[in-house]
XYZ file of C-alpha atoms in Angstrom:
378
model
C 22.628 -37.712 -2.321
C 19.330 -37.593 -0.418
C 20.410 -34.425 1.411
C 21.435 -32.807 -1.893
C 18.047 -33.593 -3.449
C 16.261 -32.223 -0.375
C 18.291 -28.993 -0.532
C 17.438 -28.647 -4.237
C 13.714 -29.077 -3.501
C 13.871 -26.468 -0.722
C 15.638 -24.004 -3.028
C 13.003 -24.589 -5.723
C 10.217 -23.907 -3.216
C 11.919 -20.695 -2.126
C 12.304 -19.622 -5.752
C 8.638 -20.274 -6.484
C 7.631 -18.251 -3.416
C 9.783 -15.314 -4.469
C 8.587 -15.516 -8.084
C 4.962 -15.039 -7.020
C 4.082 -11.415 -7.542
C 7.477 -10.679 -9.098
C 9.130 -10.085 -5.731
C 12.591 -8.585 -6.171
C 13.782 -8.026 -2.601
C 12.471 -4.440 -2.564
C 9.173 -2.818 -1.640
C 7.110 -2.100 -4.761
C 3.922 -0.018 -4.854
C 2.310 0.034 -8.302
C -0.184 2.863 -8.759
C -2.209 1.524 -11.650
C -3.688 3.601 -14.434
C -7.345 2.600 -14.152
C -8.735 5.725 -15.826
C -10.943 7.964 -13.662
C -10.686 5.766 -10.602
C -8.109 4.468 -8.167
C -6.113 1.313 -7.598
C -2.699 0.287 -6.298
C -0.922 -2.999 -5.731
C 1.861 -3.481 -3.179
C 4.400 -6.298 -3.528
C 6.560 -6.911 -0.479
C 10.226 -7.943 -0.757
C 9.178 -11.496 0.099
C 6.315 -11.644 -2.397
C 3.217 -10.837 -0.328
C 0.591 -8.867 -2.272
C -1.747 -6.143 -0.974
C -4.426 -4.423 -3.046
C -5.518 -0.857 -2.230
C -8.855 -0.204 -3.958
C -9.400 -1.051 -7.586
C -11.984 1.135 -9.216
C -14.011 1.028 -12.380
C -13.305 3.828 -14.831
C -16.176 6.301 -14.498
C -16.425 6.843 -18.281
C -15.495 3.491 -19.857
C -16.951 1.205 -17.144
C -14.210 -1.291 -17.886
C -12.004 -3.472 -15.640
C -9.662 -4.921 -18.250
C -6.810 -2.498 -17.441
C -6.233 -3.465 -13.789
C -6.819 -7.180 -14.460
C -4.337 -7.099 -17.343
C -1.792 -5.162 -15.288
C -1.878 -7.652 -12.408
C -1.649 -10.547 -14.850
C 1.506 -9.232 -16.508
C 3.067 -8.736 -13.064
C 2.695 -12.444 -12.444
C 0.267 -12.016 -9.543
C -1.366 -15.303 -8.527
C -3.431 -14.190 -5.533
C -4.069 -11.232 -3.217
C -2.943 -11.594 0.409
C -4.764 -8.535 1.812
C -7.166 -5.889 0.550
C -7.683 -2.345 1.877
C -10.802 -0.506 0.713
C -10.836 3.247 1.290
C -14.577 3.828 0.746
C -17.531 2.559 -1.261
C -17.687 4.713 -4.413
C -17.543 2.556 -7.539
C -14.447 4.333 -8.906
C -12.638 2.762 -5.917
C -14.374 -0.638 -5.592
C -16.061 -1.300 -8.940
C -13.380 -3.676 -10.255
C -12.726 -5.592 -7.023
C -15.030 -8.492 -8.051
C -13.326 -8.801 -11.443
C -9.863 -8.740 -9.881
C -10.650 -11.232 -7.121
C -12.227 -13.628 -9.601
C -8.822 -13.836 -11.319
C -6.569 -13.406 -8.274
C -8.279 -14.945 -5.219
C -8.122 -13.169 -1.860
C -6.265 -15.198 0.778
C -6.459 -12.942 3.848
C -8.573 -10.127 5.239
C -10.348 -7.358 3.335
C -10.189 -4.266 5.557
C -12.811 -1.568 5.076
C -14.627 1.102 7.107
C -17.520 -1.187 8.043
C -21.155 -0.092 7.967
C -23.089 -0.346 4.696
C -23.782 1.611 1.533
C -26.384 1.576 -1.202
C -25.779 0.566 -4.774
C -24.767 -2.343 -6.977
C -21.013 -1.712 -6.718
C -21.109 -2.001 -2.926
C -23.283 -5.136 -3.017
C -20.948 -6.769 -5.540
C -17.920 -5.861 -3.451
C -19.413 -7.411 -0.297
C -20.277 -10.584 -2.195
C -16.806 -10.844 -3.734
C -14.928 -10.658 -0.399
C -17.440 -12.761 1.541
C -16.157 -13.965 4.914
C -12.822 -12.200 4.374
C -14.421 -8.834 5.149
C -13.139 -7.145 8.329
C -13.962 -3.739 9.793
C -10.752 -1.793 10.392
C -9.983 0.319 13.465
C -7.621 3.224 14.099
C -4.181 1.815 14.883
C -4.745 -1.549 13.185
C -1.505 -2.724 11.620
C -0.552 -5.711 9.507
C 3.041 -6.816 9.036
C 4.216 -8.379 5.782
C 7.327 -10.579 5.595
C 6.967 -10.984 9.341
C 9.876 -13.412 9.713
C 12.362 -11.283 7.789
C 14.687 -8.507 8.887
C 12.915 -6.128 6.503
C 9.163 -6.223 7.258
C 6.540 -3.959 5.705
C 3.986 -2.437 8.107
C 0.614 -1.036 6.981
C -1.121 1.044 9.665
C -4.633 2.536 9.678
C -4.676 6.238 10.615
C -8.194 7.349 9.661
C -11.647 5.991 8.849
C -15.237 7.199 9.201
C -13.945 10.688 10.020
C -12.048 9.313 13.031
C -8.410 9.727 13.971
C -6.418 9.462 17.173
C -7.413 13.068 17.885
C -11.150 12.414 17.803
C -13.909 12.358 15.208
C -15.192 14.755 12.575
C -18.968 14.509 12.221
C -19.689 13.867 8.559
C -21.815 11.634 6.353
C -19.994 12.352 3.080
C -18.604 9.080 1.726
C -15.347 10.757 0.654
C -14.775 12.178 4.146
C -15.237 8.675 5.586
C -12.273 7.252 3.660
C -9.914 4.799 5.321
C -6.312 6.052 5.226
C -3.149 4.014 5.801
C 0.585 4.576 5.990
C 2.946 2.019 4.464
C 6.216 1.890 6.425
C 9.326 0.080 5.217
C 12.441 0.866 7.213
C 12.919 4.616 6.902
C 10.505 4.969 3.937
C 6.823 5.959 4.345
C 3.907 6.398 1.919
C 0.344 7.491 2.753
C -2.696 6.168 0.840
C -6.002 7.758 1.849
C -8.648 7.343 -0.833
C -10.808 10.469 -1.220
C -10.117 11.977 2.201
C -11.274 15.612 2.404
C -9.532 18.702 3.702
C -12.192 21.353 3.203
C -15.176 22.654 5.184
C -18.165 23.270 2.904
C -21.874 22.398 3.020
C -20.867 19.077 1.389
C -17.409 18.259 2.802
C -15.743 18.299 6.211
C -12.035 18.709 6.922
C -10.597 15.367 8.024
C -7.061 15.964 6.734
C -6.167 18.571 9.370
C -6.712 16.392 12.481
C -5.196 13.317 10.794
C -2.070 15.109 9.514
C -0.084 15.223 12.803
C -0.835 11.523 13.358
C 0.589 10.651 9.953
C 3.652 12.897 10.235
C 6.440 13.070 7.650
C 6.055 10.923 4.534
C 8.081 10.412 1.364
C 5.228 9.657 -1.048
C 1.683 10.998 -0.902
C -1.044 9.246 -2.895
C -2.925 12.504 -3.461
C -6.402 12.393 -1.917
C -9.530 12.558 -4.081
C -7.734 12.618 -7.440
C -6.362 16.094 -6.550
C -9.794 17.687 -6.198
C -10.151 21.225 -4.876
C -11.414 19.756 -1.583
C -8.238 17.819 -0.818
C -4.602 18.427 0.085
C -5.010 21.436 2.378
C -2.100 23.485 3.709
C -2.239 21.944 7.191
C -1.896 18.493 5.643
C 1.018 19.553 3.480
C 2.828 21.325 6.328
C 2.612 18.286 8.612
C 3.371 15.514 6.104
C 5.962 17.268 3.883
C 5.918 14.717 1.042
C 8.589 14.695 -1.648
C 6.433 13.083 -4.342
C 2.680 13.148 -4.993
C 0.903 10.551 -7.140
C -2.384 11.555 -8.761
C -4.814 8.969 -10.119
C -6.988 10.722 -12.702
C -8.732 9.902 -15.970
C -8.839 11.663 -19.310
C -12.102 13.462 -19.991
C -13.397 13.132 -16.423
C -16.369 15.298 -15.491
C -14.876 16.600 -12.227
C -12.081 18.787 -13.661
C -9.467 16.655 -11.911
C -6.728 17.484 -11.187
C -7.703 20.973 -10.095
C -5.456 24.020 -10.281
C -5.776 24.921 -6.588
C -4.831 21.405 -5.439
C -1.809 21.447 -7.730
C -0.844 24.924 -6.533
C -0.712 23.690 -2.940
C 1.439 20.736 -3.958
C 3.795 22.931 -5.967
C 4.056 25.534 -3.201
C 5.349 22.756 -0.958
C 7.880 21.657 -3.610
C 6.139 18.358 -4.342
C 6.871 16.716 -7.694
C 3.688 15.070 -8.997
C 3.132 12.028 -11.226
C -0.240 11.561 -12.924
C -1.674 8.326 -14.305
C -3.445 10.287 -17.087
C -3.735 13.938 -18.142
C -7.238 14.202 -16.734
C -9.586 17.039 -17.543
C -8.556 19.904 -15.295
C -5.377 21.922 -14.959
C -2.624 21.178 -17.444
C 0.659 19.629 -16.223
C 3.401 22.138 -15.555
C 6.777 21.359 -17.101
C 9.325 20.371 -14.462
C 6.689 19.992 -11.730
C 4.213 17.460 -13.120
C 4.653 14.258 -15.140
C 1.931 12.234 -16.884
C 3.251 8.679 -16.763
C 0.575 5.989 -16.917
C 1.299 3.297 -14.335
C 3.459 4.849 -11.598
C 5.726 2.456 -9.675
C 7.397 3.316 -6.366
C 10.329 1.094 -5.428
C 12.692 1.180 -2.457
C 15.173 -1.129 -0.724
C 15.280 -1.629 3.040
C 16.643 1.501 4.775
C 17.986 2.741 1.436
C 18.985 6.416 1.176
C 16.771 6.844 -1.905
C 13.660 5.537 -3.649
C 12.705 5.471 -7.324
C 9.626 6.399 -9.342
C 9.203 4.511 -12.622
C 6.748 5.851 -15.198
C 5.972 5.897 -18.896
C 7.225 2.355 -19.289
C 10.944 3.152 -19.174
C 11.630 6.368 -17.250
C 13.025 6.291 -13.712
C 13.503 9.221 -11.308
C 15.358 8.945 -7.994
C 14.627 10.825 -4.755
C 16.204 10.909 -1.311
C 14.318 9.184 1.520
C 13.552 11.967 4.000
C 10.689 10.706 6.201
C 13.116 9.348 8.804
C 14.593 12.813 9.304
C 11.177 14.417 9.799
C 8.553 14.137 12.499
C 7.149 10.631 12.841
C 4.092 10.226 15.080
C 4.891 8.813 18.542
C 2.345 6.002 18.279
C 3.654 4.610 14.993
C 4.160 0.855 15.504
C 7.773 -0.210 15.858
C 8.393 -3.688 14.518
C 11.123 -5.676 16.200
C 12.223 -8.897 14.568
C 13.699 -11.591 16.831
C 17.254 -12.619 15.923
C 16.559 -16.350 15.638
C 13.755 -18.567 14.329
C 13.180 -22.315 14.300
C 10.615 -25.065 13.970
C 9.654 -26.663 17.259
C 9.928 -30.023 15.497
C 13.434 -29.482 14.088
C 16.879 -30.030 15.569
C 18.139 -26.873 13.817
C 17.603 -23.124 14.248
C 18.141 -20.232 11.834
C 18.949 -16.567 11.806
C 15.645 -14.762 11.308
C 16.670 -13.484 7.866
C 17.591 -16.970 6.636
C 15.663 -17.914 3.496
C 14.687 -21.291 5.013
C 12.568 -19.647 7.723
C 9.731 -19.041 5.262
C 9.380 -22.827 4.871
C 8.357 -23.217 8.530
C 4.599 -23.511 8.872
C 3.158 -20.931 11.321
C 1.959 -23.608 13.741
C 5.551 -24.815 14.233
C 7.354 -21.458 14.163
C 9.139 -20.279 17.307
C 11.374 -17.217 17.657
C 13.712 -15.565 20.118
C 16.726 -13.321 20.610
C 18.866 -16.173 21.973
C 19.655 -19.512 20.301
C 17.318 -22.271 21.473
C 18.722 -24.974 23.699
C 19.469 -28.407 22.215
C 19.357 -27.153 18.606
C 22.225 -26.447 16.213
C 22.553 -23.618 13.696
C 21.531 -24.647 10.210
C 24.661 -24.981 8.090
C 23.330 -22.874 5.214
C 22.227 -19.913 7.348
C 23.829 -16.522 6.593
C 26.106 -15.187 9.285
């Protein structure tokens, strides 16, 4: 009886862990409609939560939309935060979000400092969690599973593996990451620029070969005319582009020339709002509110959910394209166990997540003097 009660308690703990953040065994990336701003929330198959920016709408100056969206998802906390750059349409709602959903791990940003209230409030809200990112930094979610999610930094402060572009424009300095999950890849790069003008410098071109083939492209700079250049498109070859834009914005986003480049490369685009620039083209562009990317481990396809009930399906193609040689390869040991236990588990066993990190040991061979847990999957 005691063993049965213990097993029931363990199962309840596992269920609670999976319920946090509405984990469903797949990778989810929710591109939130925050108006004229940017914000996305990633939920790993095992329930870890990563926030990518969360901006304040540049017209309404309101944070209720992202806070409400995270609440209805069942989010309880944020495990990691990635900040692309310090404009308030990308960081303005971070304090409001973190006050409701506390940050547990690191907040990665480009370092240095910036003027203004939004930046000061952001720094205060993350406190000691703040960490300056570096090219090649990678965090692994669901580390003890057979289906980890890897988030890798490919650009910040105008730097890439190929060198550095000299620029002081805050958009050019954006931190860019690639989310990798099995054969699926999505790039998220804030307001990264791809144009050489008196104001902007082209960072996209040197970063593009590092990033390589992707399935989903979170379109840089709200699809401004200074983003998404031909070199970027030729190297990354995305299938889907997601544009975060707000109705009535004063920047004419999304712009016709940015959309033309996307369409010329056969990219289907999904917009959070209609914006105040070029009009959506039937069959090529969809205005869908919150845009949700979802994919299973090494699945042949991924889905895009939009408009509350519509779902489109696309083939995963990044694995068949060119992937940069320095992309981290995550190997998961076959077995895992607690150093204090007489049992060991297969690494994908659901009981592994109950082992506290200080006691966790792993390997590709069964440990001596321990027996396989009876409930482990074969």
